[in-house]
Amino acid sequence: MAHGEGDPGVFTATALPGDPRLLPTVTNAFLGTRVFRDILHAAGVYSGAAGDTHRADVPSPLGLRMAAPGAHCPAQSFTLDTWTGTFSHTIQCPGYTATHQLYAHHSLVHLMAFSITVRRLDSSTHPVTVQLQSLFVPQSQDLDLTPGPGFQGAHYIYGQTLVPEVEGGPRPTVHMLWTPIPQSLTLGGEERERCWEFLAAVAGSEEEAKRSYSAGLALVAAGSLHRSHIRAWAALRRGCSVELDGPPALRQALHGCLYYLLSAVPPQDSPGVPFHGISPGGLSNGTRGEDYWGHVFWDQDTWVFPNILLLYPAAARAVLQYRLRTLEGARRNAQEQGYEGAKFPWESAATGREVCPEEIYGAQEIHVSGDVLMAFEQYYCTTQDQQLFREDGGWELVEAVAQYWCSRMEWSEEEQLYHIRGVMPPDEYHSQVDNSAFTNAVARRSLNFAAALARDLLLPVPEEWEDRARKIKVPFDEERKYHPEYDGYSPGEPVKQADVVLLGFPLMHPMSAEVRRNDLEMYEPVTDPAGPAMTWSMFAVGWLELKELQRARSQLGVWVENSDGSGAVNFLTGMGGFLQVILFGFTGFRITRSGLLFDPAFPDDITKLNISGVSYLGNKLGVTITREETRMEVTETCWDPPASALEAVLESGQRFPLREGQSISFPTAPGWIQRSPGRTP
């Protein structure tokens, strides 16, 4: 879709893409659909056993098209407004306009709604009729659905998924209430304008479906259903605002990415609704055979999570709680492969058991457990939320992953180092390799974090964790001064996607600028240009680190998974990578145990970056960066638990206390934000 004239947050087109997979989606934390589609999905509702597990198709009464009877090719427009989280289709006919609006309610997460508004443009008095073309049939290939008694004018169906993910496991139940949809709507001769509103409530229990439907009806009666959604969505957007002064296409991509990413996370006031993870194609996609069937990968933890954490730590906590809820499944995975601790699945659905259809990935692409733990580490460093680790199961997960890594390593007498053999690295063109640089480096980071966290929690630190972290092999070529991807890698061998370049960021594996550059130079030309979109964002971050600004600028792109249009669409992983270029690349933000580092760098065509809601140690900061000046201000301070007082420290040694409501500025230069010694906020 083209962007709205002058507004990068509004996408408008006069025709829809030919490929229906590219249609916009409307999603909240629990429900999602693609516009004009006859199915929707509910979070955590999967059908099918093991590798056949996929999002269950729920029939959608929302997938209708509006048409003007007899009108000869009326003017049409289609708009996705990322400021209001609303999709609209408008038909302009002689004498009237008809507008169809569709949205997933942001705060009432079990509710989706659409409205049809017909407005007269002249003084005529003849009735105006629009047709509603619906594909809705209350049946599903994945659910055993039964009609129930109507409720407050709504139709009602309910039923269970057909096949559990694991034998004897639960089969989720879906309850749906919806406003009956007529074949046409008519604006009476005496009416100037009229709006009809339609609801669909979907939940795991009859009680919740009815409660959500009733709440929606009450808001319709008060004339504020859409307004209440816009208000909740706008509050989230305000708290997570990222703006840049630069090319319109880049600003548009930024708003599009924020829309899709923020649509995927829980709202601020829904603590009782469990979160079910983020899959590469989002909740709207993932039917059988589509967009990885709605499974959750490392994409969530490595590519999407850091952005959510920086802007919205409460939602980041919910993402981690998804992994905590699936820990028992991860323990079973490790046990079945003959190892200790917990091995998170390459593809995860509701239970944490491996649901990848192809065995090789689940058996060999084991770096995912370290990726999960890195998300926990980043969260801990950013929030110091000890409750998650002491009381809510976080420590048990950290300990289990550390145990897994220890049991997965073997001692090499020859090299006097620990090896991890027989893996597939992130570069999926290679399998059954020994000592993947990324896998071993992420295992080392897991063990170092587990030891440091144990000390913070005053728990005993197993000696083997630190010993193995010190002695695990991370391949390094002393002659060429670069990291071979694995034992026996030959320079020039093609690579599918970002792999070794991830050692620099996000892993922050210790290395000199020379080695960082050599890794980028070695792998950029041999990485498959048709590989996944998020790859190039990590090269961009690397070049920004080295202040190679134009090389970084050439690496930005996101919307579908692969450059040939195949793979996942509205590819959240690629969008997560793109946002990391802005939130971590342009700013130089790096999350460490001692502080939040910064070292800004922009390509030439970007002049200013403004982030309104950087969260750090219980504070919200507004950060504005230009080439010449950086400005920071604490805009909000949490009092329960009390936030840490902060200060900005430049590498030159200058210190600036960060106090709520007081803006500080300094010439743009590297430094860090840290706890202020001996000061309360």
XYZ file of C-alpha atoms in Angstrom:
681
model
C 0.000 0.000 0.000
C 1.189 3.508 -0.744
C 1.555 5.808 2.218
C -0.980 8.521 3.026
C -0.002 11.882 1.595
C 2.408 13.387 4.096
C 1.534 10.957 6.919
C 3.912 7.996 7.194
C 1.534 6.255 9.609
C -1.335 5.978 7.108
C -1.124 3.476 4.236
C -3.614 4.022 1.396
C -4.213 2.294 -1.940
C -6.898 2.362 -4.626
C -6.493 -1.347 -5.378
C -5.585 -4.420 -3.359
C -2.497 -6.559 -4.019
C -3.119 -9.529 -6.295
C -1.590 -11.899 -3.754
C -4.079 -12.222 -0.860
C -1.198 -13.136 1.493
C -0.063 -9.500 1.251
C -3.338 -8.052 2.545
C -3.090 -6.100 5.818
C -3.893 -7.843 9.076
C -5.764 -6.666 12.157
C -4.607 -8.312 15.356
C -4.534 -7.949 19.100
C -2.887 -10.190 21.684
C -5.616 -12.854 21.418
C -7.319 -12.573 17.996
C -6.131 -11.914 14.472
C -7.369 -12.013 10.904
C -6.304 -10.907 7.472
C -8.750 -8.392 5.990
C -11.449 -9.925 3.755
C -10.515 -13.451 4.889
C -13.099 -16.010 6.008
C -11.027 -17.337 8.938
C -9.507 -15.859 12.073
C -7.126 -17.279 14.658
C -7.166 -17.271 18.445
C -3.869 -17.281 20.335
C -2.770 -20.645 21.669
C -5.505 -22.527 19.801
C -3.704 -25.180 17.766
C -4.941 -28.418 16.251
C -2.937 -31.370 15.003
C -0.406 -33.681 16.607
C 3.335 -32.928 16.847
C 4.652 -31.842 13.417
C 1.098 -31.372 12.113
C 0.248 -28.830 14.834
C -1.073 -25.612 13.247
C -3.271 -22.694 14.180
C -6.876 -23.857 14.214
C -8.997 -22.046 11.631
C -11.920 -20.333 13.362
C -14.661 -19.304 10.896
C -14.772 -15.511 10.700
C -17.952 -13.449 10.307
C -15.661 -10.437 9.720
C -14.415 -11.465 6.276
C -17.035 -9.719 4.209
C -16.780 -7.339 1.268
C -18.950 -4.282 0.796
C -20.331 -3.540 -2.682
C -22.520 -0.855 -4.250
C -25.338 -2.480 -6.264
C -25.474 -1.383 -9.859
C -22.715 1.183 -9.422
C -20.385 1.187 -12.386
C -16.803 0.833 -11.080
C -17.158 3.197 -8.122
C -14.010 4.900 -6.820
C -12.554 2.830 -3.989
C -9.836 3.301 -1.429
C -8.293 0.984 1.143
C -6.532 2.418 4.198
C -4.541 0.986 7.084
C -4.258 3.677 9.750
C -1.463 2.689 12.141
C -2.355 5.590 14.480
C -5.806 4.098 15.184
C -5.106 0.415 14.506
C -7.956 0.356 11.971
C -8.392 -0.894 8.401
C -11.012 0.775 6.225
C -12.506 0.309 2.753
C -14.379 3.262 1.266
C -16.608 3.276 -1.818
C -17.462 6.623 -3.396
C -20.618 6.540 -5.480
C -22.674 9.330 -7.013
C -24.437 10.962 -4.046
C -22.989 8.926 -1.183
C -19.969 7.222 0.384
C -19.919 3.886 2.184
C -17.093 3.034 4.593
C -16.312 -0.357 6.080
C -14.003 -0.229 9.140
C -12.417 -3.309 10.736
C -10.321 -3.649 13.907
C -9.248 -6.056 16.646
C -10.148 -4.223 19.851
C -6.916 -3.426 21.655
C -8.123 -3.508 25.271
C -11.032 -5.977 24.931
C -8.780 -8.653 23.471
C -11.568 -11.196 22.931
C -13.438 -8.798 20.664
C -13.177 -7.928 16.975
C -15.533 -5.499 15.331
C -16.479 -3.891 12.061
C -18.802 -1.078 11.106
C -20.478 0.054 7.903
C -21.180 3.789 7.608
C -23.253 5.193 4.743
C -23.270 8.975 4.321
C -25.320 10.994 1.843
C -23.379 13.654 -0.079
C -26.338 15.425 -1.725
C -29.908 16.435 -0.892
C -31.556 13.396 -2.482
C -34.155 11.422 -0.499
C -34.096 8.020 -2.186
C -32.953 5.032 -0.095
C -29.305 3.994 -0.491
C -28.467 0.274 -0.278
C -25.054 -1.402 0.027
C -24.550 -5.121 -0.303
C -22.520 -7.227 2.127
C -20.857 -10.176 0.420
C -19.905 -12.711 3.076
C -18.019 -15.983 2.777
C -18.854 -16.915 6.373
C -19.900 -20.495 7.103
C -19.946 -21.519 10.805
C -17.816 -24.633 10.203
C -14.108 -25.440 10.503
C -11.729 -28.150 9.350
C -9.990 -27.899 12.737
C -12.838 -27.537 15.243
C -15.837 -29.690 16.119
C -18.350 -26.815 16.248
C -21.886 -26.956 17.679
C -24.516 -24.180 17.583
C -25.684 -22.971 20.990
C -28.559 -20.743 22.145
C -28.431 -17.108 21.005
C -27.307 -14.398 23.430
C -28.365 -10.737 23.378
C -29.162 -10.946 19.678
C -25.924 -12.764 18.814
C -25.509 -16.181 17.233
C -23.385 -18.663 19.182
C -21.149 -21.618 18.292
C -18.636 -23.514 20.389
C -16.379 -26.526 20.099
C -12.980 -28.120 20.626
C -10.015 -28.603 18.351
C -10.019 -32.030 16.718
C -6.513 -33.308 17.521
C -4.351 -32.510 20.595
C -0.716 -31.443 20.174
C 0.492 -34.341 22.347
C -1.313 -37.609 22.883
C -3.761 -37.304 25.750
C -3.116 -33.555 25.936
C -5.763 -30.825 26.115
C -7.860 -29.820 23.123
C -8.552 -26.083 23.397
C -12.170 -24.949 23.300
C -13.423 -21.968 21.281
C -16.648 -20.079 22.023
C -17.818 -17.476 19.496
C -20.696 -14.991 19.559
C -21.369 -12.725 16.589
C -23.866 -10.176 15.367
C -25.946 -11.654 12.528
C -24.959 -10.091 9.205
C -27.671 -9.193 6.677
C -27.090 -9.404 2.920
C -27.593 -5.650 2.551
C -27.985 -2.442 4.557
C -30.200 0.487 3.577
C -29.984 4.164 4.485
C -33.578 5.399 4.654
C -34.759 8.266 2.447
C -35.000 10.609 5.449
C -31.574 9.674 6.867
C -28.397 11.628 6.092
C -25.939 9.167 7.683
C -26.064 5.905 9.550
C -23.527 3.557 11.115
C -24.160 -0.153 11.685
C -21.821 -1.973 14.081
C -21.098 -5.702 14.188
C -19.231 -7.664 16.855
C -17.490 -11.012 17.092
C -16.396 -12.248 20.521
C -14.088 -15.267 20.674
C -12.807 -16.792 23.915
C -11.843 -20.047 25.582
C -14.950 -20.086 27.775
C -18.640 -19.283 27.275
C -18.501 -16.891 30.233
C -15.611 -14.847 28.752
C -17.203 -14.742 25.290
C -20.460 -13.463 26.787
C -18.693 -10.945 29.026
C -16.737 -9.543 26.065
C -19.782 -9.428 23.796
C -21.843 -7.637 26.479
C -19.036 -5.135 27.084
C -18.907 -4.483 23.335
C -22.680 -3.968 23.143
C -22.557 -1.492 26.040
C -19.875 0.517 24.231
C -21.927 0.409 20.997
C -24.938 1.752 22.922
C -22.777 4.561 24.314
C -21.456 5.325 20.815
C -17.877 4.702 21.921
C -16.814 1.201 20.817
C -14.355 2.325 18.140
C -13.281 5.310 20.226
C -12.407 3.040 23.189
C -10.225 0.920 20.888
C -8.511 3.992 19.428
C -7.883 5.375 22.928
C -6.231 2.134 24.132
C -4.191 1.793 20.938
C -3.123 5.462 20.998
C -1.935 5.136 24.612
C 0.298 2.221 23.585
C 1.615 4.066 20.522
C 2.360 7.172 22.608
C 4.347 5.156 25.134
C 6.297 3.405 22.348
C 6.744 6.316 19.963
C 9.705 6.203 17.585
C 10.062 8.989 14.995
C 12.858 9.837 12.614
C 13.547 12.687 10.224
C 14.546 11.003 6.998
C 13.269 9.604 3.699
C 9.468 9.071 3.570
C 9.873 5.387 2.663
C 11.983 4.760 5.764
C 9.534 6.623 8.014
C 6.675 4.650 6.486
C 8.496 1.345 7.068
C 9.109 2.367 10.680
C 5.397 3.029 11.319
C 4.367 -0.160 9.550
C 6.784 -2.209 11.660
C 5.622 -0.598 14.901
C 1.988 -1.293 13.945
C 2.541 -4.998 13.306
C 4.858 -5.506 16.278
C 2.688 -3.659 18.804
C -0.407 -5.463 17.472
C 1.244 -8.720 18.539
C 1.829 -7.853 22.213
C -0.558 -7.835 25.176
C -2.287 -4.578 26.192
C -1.259 -2.846 29.385
C -4.344 -3.843 31.382
C -4.793 -7.570 30.681
C -2.684 -9.386 33.310
C -5.178 -12.270 33.510
C -4.868 -13.261 29.844
C -1.942 -15.661 29.294
C 0.242 -14.735 26.329
C 0.932 -17.393 23.694
C 4.091 -16.165 21.985
C 4.890 -14.432 18.685
C 5.267 -16.404 15.467
C 7.070 -15.087 12.362
C 3.846 -14.392 10.431
C 1.867 -13.115 13.409
C -1.445 -14.361 14.781
C -3.426 -13.620 11.617
C -1.451 -16.207 9.674
C -0.510 -19.802 10.451
C -3.197 -22.081 9.092
C -1.947 -25.520 7.963
C 0.855 -25.090 5.419
C 1.122 -21.300 5.857
C 3.671 -19.117 7.658
C 5.242 -21.939 9.663
C 1.784 -22.987 10.874
C 1.839 -20.305 13.572
C 4.760 -21.847 15.479
C 7.099 -19.830 17.705
C 10.838 -19.846 16.832
C 13.995 -18.072 18.023
C 12.602 -15.234 15.898
C 10.545 -14.192 18.923
C 13.433 -14.153 21.402
C 16.288 -12.855 19.242
C 14.664 -10.669 16.599
C 11.409 -9.297 18.048
C 11.928 -9.319 21.824
C 14.696 -6.681 22.226
C 12.471 -4.007 20.647
C 9.549 -4.865 22.914
C 11.846 -4.885 25.938
C 13.259 -1.440 25.239
C 9.821 0.127 24.697
C 7.391 -1.952 26.766
C 8.968 -4.204 29.435
C 5.609 -5.443 30.805
C 4.882 -7.020 27.409
C 8.444 -8.384 27.295
C 7.719 -10.114 30.615
C 4.614 -11.720 29.077
C 6.770 -13.075 26.222
C 9.113 -14.636 28.783
C 6.144 -16.105 30.657
C 5.218 -17.980 27.481
C 8.624 -19.684 27.656
C 8.159 -20.325 31.402
C 4.802 -22.018 30.758
C 6.441 -24.319 28.203
C 9.461 -25.238 30.374
C 8.155 -28.729 31.193
C 7.879 -29.510 27.481
C 11.467 -28.279 27.029
C 12.614 -30.621 29.827
C 10.953 -33.532 28.044
C 12.697 -32.583 24.773
C 16.113 -32.724 26.491
C 15.296 -36.004 28.198
C 14.163 -37.655 24.950
C 17.443 -36.704 23.276
C 19.449 -38.067 26.207
C 20.448 -34.764 27.832
C 19.824 -33.025 31.144
C 18.001 -29.765 31.828
C 15.740 -28.139 29.248
C 16.044 -27.942 25.471
C 13.594 -25.488 23.973
C 12.042 -26.674 20.710
C 13.070 -25.262 17.359
C 9.334 -24.849 16.708
C 7.036 -24.356 19.671
C 3.239 -24.223 19.942
C 1.242 -24.648 23.171
C 3.235 -27.246 25.126
C 6.950 -26.599 24.526
C 7.333 -30.003 22.882
C 9.044 -30.059 19.491
C 6.490 -29.470 16.710
C 8.875 -28.940 13.793
C 7.655 -31.142 10.904
C 11.268 -31.961 9.907
C 13.268 -33.804 12.529
C 16.698 -32.422 11.587
C 15.936 -28.901 12.828
C 14.555 -30.006 16.195
C 17.512 -32.334 16.696
C 20.313 -30.010 15.545
C 19.326 -26.330 15.659
C 19.900 -26.226 19.398
C 21.049 -22.609 19.658
C 17.398 -21.722 20.348
C 17.799 -22.576 24.069
C 20.614 -20.037 24.343
C 18.524 -17.502 22.401
C 15.691 -17.914 24.919
C 18.123 -17.416 27.797
C 19.600 -14.303 26.221
C 16.116 -12.750 26.215
C 15.838 -13.522 29.944
C 19.267 -11.966 30.511
C 18.427 -8.808 28.575
C 15.187 -8.488 30.544
C 17.003 -8.924 33.855
C 19.662 -6.329 32.990
C 17.031 -3.831 31.829
C 14.498 -4.240 34.657
C 16.264 -5.907 37.628
C 12.926 -7.695 38.123
C 14.043 -10.279 40.673
C 10.484 -11.461 41.287
C 10.400 -13.135 37.870
C 13.459 -15.176 38.824
C 12.828 -15.747 42.555
C 9.080 -16.420 42.554
C 7.751 -16.872 39.007
C 9.965 -19.672 37.712
C 12.688 -17.679 35.967
C 15.540 -19.183 37.973
C 14.352 -22.747 37.273
C 14.429 -22.016 33.542
C 17.894 -20.422 33.650
C 19.251 -23.334 35.681
C 17.677 -25.922 33.351
C 19.202 -24.368 30.219
C 22.627 -24.184 31.901
C 22.311 -27.880 32.797
C 21.383 -28.694 29.201
C 24.457 -26.946 27.798
C 26.743 -28.730 30.255
C 25.323 -32.111 29.288
C 25.519 -31.297 25.557
C 29.284 -30.540 25.606
C 32.131 -33.013 25.282
C 35.718 -32.529 26.440
C 38.375 -32.608 23.690
C 41.632 -34.002 25.067
C 43.381 -32.849 21.930
C 42.357 -29.183 22.152
C 41.812 -29.077 25.927
C 38.488 -27.344 25.234
C 34.793 -28.271 25.371
C 33.138 -29.044 22.029
C 29.491 -29.098 20.943
C 29.195 -31.536 18.043
C 26.615 -32.375 15.418
C 24.601 -29.152 15.201
C 22.945 -26.953 12.620
C 23.965 -23.315 13.082
C 21.613 -20.396 12.251
C 22.980 -20.836 8.698
C 20.696 -23.696 7.691
C 22.703 -24.535 4.568
C 24.987 -26.546 6.864
C 24.108 -29.353 9.254
C 25.854 -31.899 11.465
C 28.762 -29.483 12.006
C 31.003 -29.303 15.056
C 31.541 -26.155 17.119
C 29.234 -23.676 15.436
C 30.686 -20.304 16.468
C 27.250 -18.862 17.204
C 25.928 -21.928 19.054
C 29.011 -22.202 21.253
C 29.155 -18.460 21.935
C 25.489 -18.384 22.957
C 26.082 -21.434 25.190
C 28.969 -19.575 26.850
C 26.754 -16.551 27.394
C 24.010 -18.770 28.895
C 26.438 -20.246 31.420
C 27.947 -16.870 32.359
C 24.468 -15.412 32.920
C 23.361 -18.414 34.994
C 26.419 -18.032 37.248
C 25.995 -14.255 37.632
C 22.260 -14.590 38.369
C 22.904 -17.305 40.966
C 25.239 -14.892 42.781
C 22.655 -12.102 42.664
C 20.036 -14.459 44.109
C 22.531 -15.690 46.741
C 22.391 -19.237 45.389
C 25.334 -21.644 45.062
C 27.096 -21.506 41.676
C 27.981 -24.934 40.246
C 31.691 -24.908 39.463
C 31.159 -26.583 36.088
C 29.137 -23.631 34.738
C 32.040 -21.206 34.940
C 34.605 -23.852 34.018
C 32.756 -24.786 30.835
C 32.027 -21.156 29.940
C 35.784 -20.494 30.133
C 36.791 -23.593 28.208
C 34.193 -23.905 25.438
C 35.656 -23.587 21.960
C 34.530 -20.641 19.823
C 36.358 -21.170 16.498
C 38.789 -18.377 15.587
C 41.263 -18.175 12.704
C 44.400 -16.515 14.126
C 45.893 -16.007 10.678
C 42.935 -14.336 8.986
C 41.633 -12.806 12.254
C 38.006 -13.846 11.798
C 35.548 -16.404 13.223
C 35.003 -19.448 10.981
C 31.335 -20.399 11.123
C 32.213 -23.891 12.413
C 35.132 -26.340 12.461
C 36.223 -26.847 8.864
C 34.407 -23.862 7.350
C 36.208 -22.667 4.203
C 36.139 -18.931 3.375
C 33.811 -18.305 0.445
C 31.324 -21.088 1.257
C 27.759 -19.795 0.768
C 25.765 -18.951 3.899
C 21.955 -18.819 4.138
C 21.521 -16.046 6.700
C 23.040 -14.002 9.531
C 25.148 -16.320 11.662
C 28.693 -15.333 12.685
C 27.794 -11.620 12.363
C 25.459 -12.166 15.345
C 28.523 -12.652 17.567
C 29.082 -8.883 17.472
C 25.405 -8.028 17.989
C 23.323 -9.108 19.772
C 25.756 -11.524 21.479
C 28.432 -8.871 22.148
C 31.041 -11.634 22.111
C 34.392 -10.002 22.998
C 36.391 -9.084 19.875
C 38.418 -6.205 18.461
C 37.070 -3.776 15.833
C 39.424 -5.446 13.349
C 37.891 -8.883 13.923
C 34.358 -7.427 13.816
C 35.138 -5.855 10.447
C 36.734 -9.061 9.148
C 33.642 -11.085 10.105
C 31.404 -8.625 8.253
C 33.683 -8.529 5.204
C 34.012 -12.321 5.152
C 30.309 -13.156 5.347
C 28.514 -10.280 3.593
C 29.486 -11.323 0.034
C 28.750 -15.041 0.607
C 25.381 -14.621 2.333
C 22.517 -15.645 0.045
C 20.808 -12.463 -1.241
C 17.549 -14.451 -1.305
C 17.942 -15.384 2.374
C 15.627 -14.198 5.182
C 15.071 -10.441 5.468
C 16.273 -10.026 9.043
C 19.800 -11.022 7.993
C 20.642 -7.686 6.398
C 19.581 -5.705 9.452
C 22.351 -7.403 11.428
C 24.936 -6.444 8.812
C 23.538 -2.898 9.048
C 24.014 -2.855 12.839
C 27.588 -4.115 12.390
C 28.484 -1.423 9.869
C 26.891 1.258 12.080
C 29.053 0.027 14.965
C 32.117 0.575 12.783
C 30.759 3.960 11.567
C 30.504 2.692 7.968
C 27.266 4.612 7.552
C 26.537 4.168 3.854
C 27.281 0.436 3.934
C 24.748 0.210 6.755
C 22.126 2.205 4.841
C 22.207 -0.185 1.891
C 21.053 -3.088 4.072
C 17.509 -2.118 5.108
C 14.427 -4.105 3.940
C 11.669 -6.126 5.666
C 8.191 -6.917 4.409
C 8.299 -10.524 3.261
C 10.625 -13.224 4.521
C 12.489 -13.856 1.266
C 13.355 -11.421 -1.507
C 11.482 -13.545 -4.084
C 8.243 -13.083 -2.103
C 8.193 -16.607 -0.673
C 8.055 -17.530 3.003
C 6.213 -15.599 5.689
C 4.539 -12.300 4.796
C 4.123 -9.327 7.109
C 7.273 -11.012 8.402
C 7.558 -9.963 12.046
C 11.098 -11.313 12.249
C 12.264 -9.016 9.456
C 10.388 -6.117 11.028
C 12.032 -6.905 14.364
C 15.436 -6.805 12.676
C 14.596 -3.503 10.966
C 13.497 -1.946 14.269
C 16.691 -3.150 15.936
C 18.663 -1.187 13.320
C 16.822 1.933 14.469
C 16.540 1.239 18.219
C 19.990 -0.354 18.676
C 21.932 0.498 15.497
C 21.230 4.231 15.078
C 21.379 4.802 18.862
C 24.214 2.375 19.595
C 22.162 1.091 22.569
C 23.623 -2.077 24.081
C 22.140 -3.773 27.141
C 24.853 -4.778 29.627
C 24.910 -5.716 33.301
C 26.450 -2.389 34.290
C 24.526 0.034 32.079
C 22.737 0.866 28.847
C 25.494 1.858 26.423
C 24.930 4.384 23.616
C 27.031 5.409 20.628
C 24.796 7.042 17.971
C 25.457 6.836 14.228
C 23.108 7.716 11.342
C 23.356 7.329 7.579
C 23.507 10.658 5.710
C 19.801 10.782 4.831
C 18.651 10.668 8.473
C 19.000 13.828 10.547
C 17.119 13.132 13.790
C 15.771 10.236 15.863
C 13.260 10.682 18.662
C 12.271 7.783 20.962
C 9.711 8.734 23.571
C 9.638 5.641 25.751
C 13.019 4.005 26.376
C 12.515 1.874 29.512
C 15.431 1.317 31.845
C 15.450 0.248 35.506
C 11.895 1.451 36.148
C 12.291 4.771 34.325
C 10.859 5.925 31.004
C 13.234 8.167 29.068
C 12.675 10.439 26.125
C 15.759 10.387 23.903
C 16.336 12.739 20.957
C 19.499 12.338 18.883
C 20.901 14.441 16.059
C 24.435 14.303 14.690
C 25.362 17.301 16.823
C 23.394 16.849 20.039
C 21.800 14.188 22.253
C 18.964 15.149 24.595
C 17.582 12.913 27.366
C 14.850 13.303 29.934
C 13.236 10.957 32.465
C 9.548 11.352 31.621
C 8.115 8.813 34.040
C 9.348 7.022 37.161
C 7.916 3.839 38.629
C 7.378 3.881 42.411
C 6.263 0.288 42.971
C 8.883 -1.082 43.029
C 10.875 2.156 43.234
C 12.888 2.944 40.111
C 16.647 3.390 40.240
C 17.983 6.947 40.000
C 19.945 7.264 36.753
C 22.772 9.271 35.288
C 24.282 9.563 31.817
C 28.065 9.213 31.698
C 30.131 10.068 28.613
C 33.323 8.228 27.702
C 35.072 11.543 28.313
C 34.074 11.248 31.999
C 31.338 13.924 32.048
C 28.319 12.934 34.164
C 24.727 14.182 33.862
C 22.120 13.313 36.534
C 18.829 12.198 34.925
C 15.928 13.578 36.967
C 12.241 13.350 36.139
C 11.059 16.366 34.174
C 14.572 17.812 33.697
C 16.049 17.621 30.226
C 19.799 17.252 29.778
C 21.783 17.646 26.558
C 25.347 17.070 25.443
C 27.274 16.868 22.164
C 26.521 13.486 20.565
C 29.218 11.086 21.770
C 29.554 7.557 23.168
C 28.624 6.881 26.778
C 26.188 4.954 28.931
C 23.200 5.295 31.243
C 23.664 3.714 34.656
C 22.371 3.692 38.187
C 23.344 6.901 39.901
C 25.521 6.034 42.911
C 23.978 7.113 46.203
C 20.971 9.032 44.861
C 17.250 8.265 45.021
C 15.038 9.378 42.138
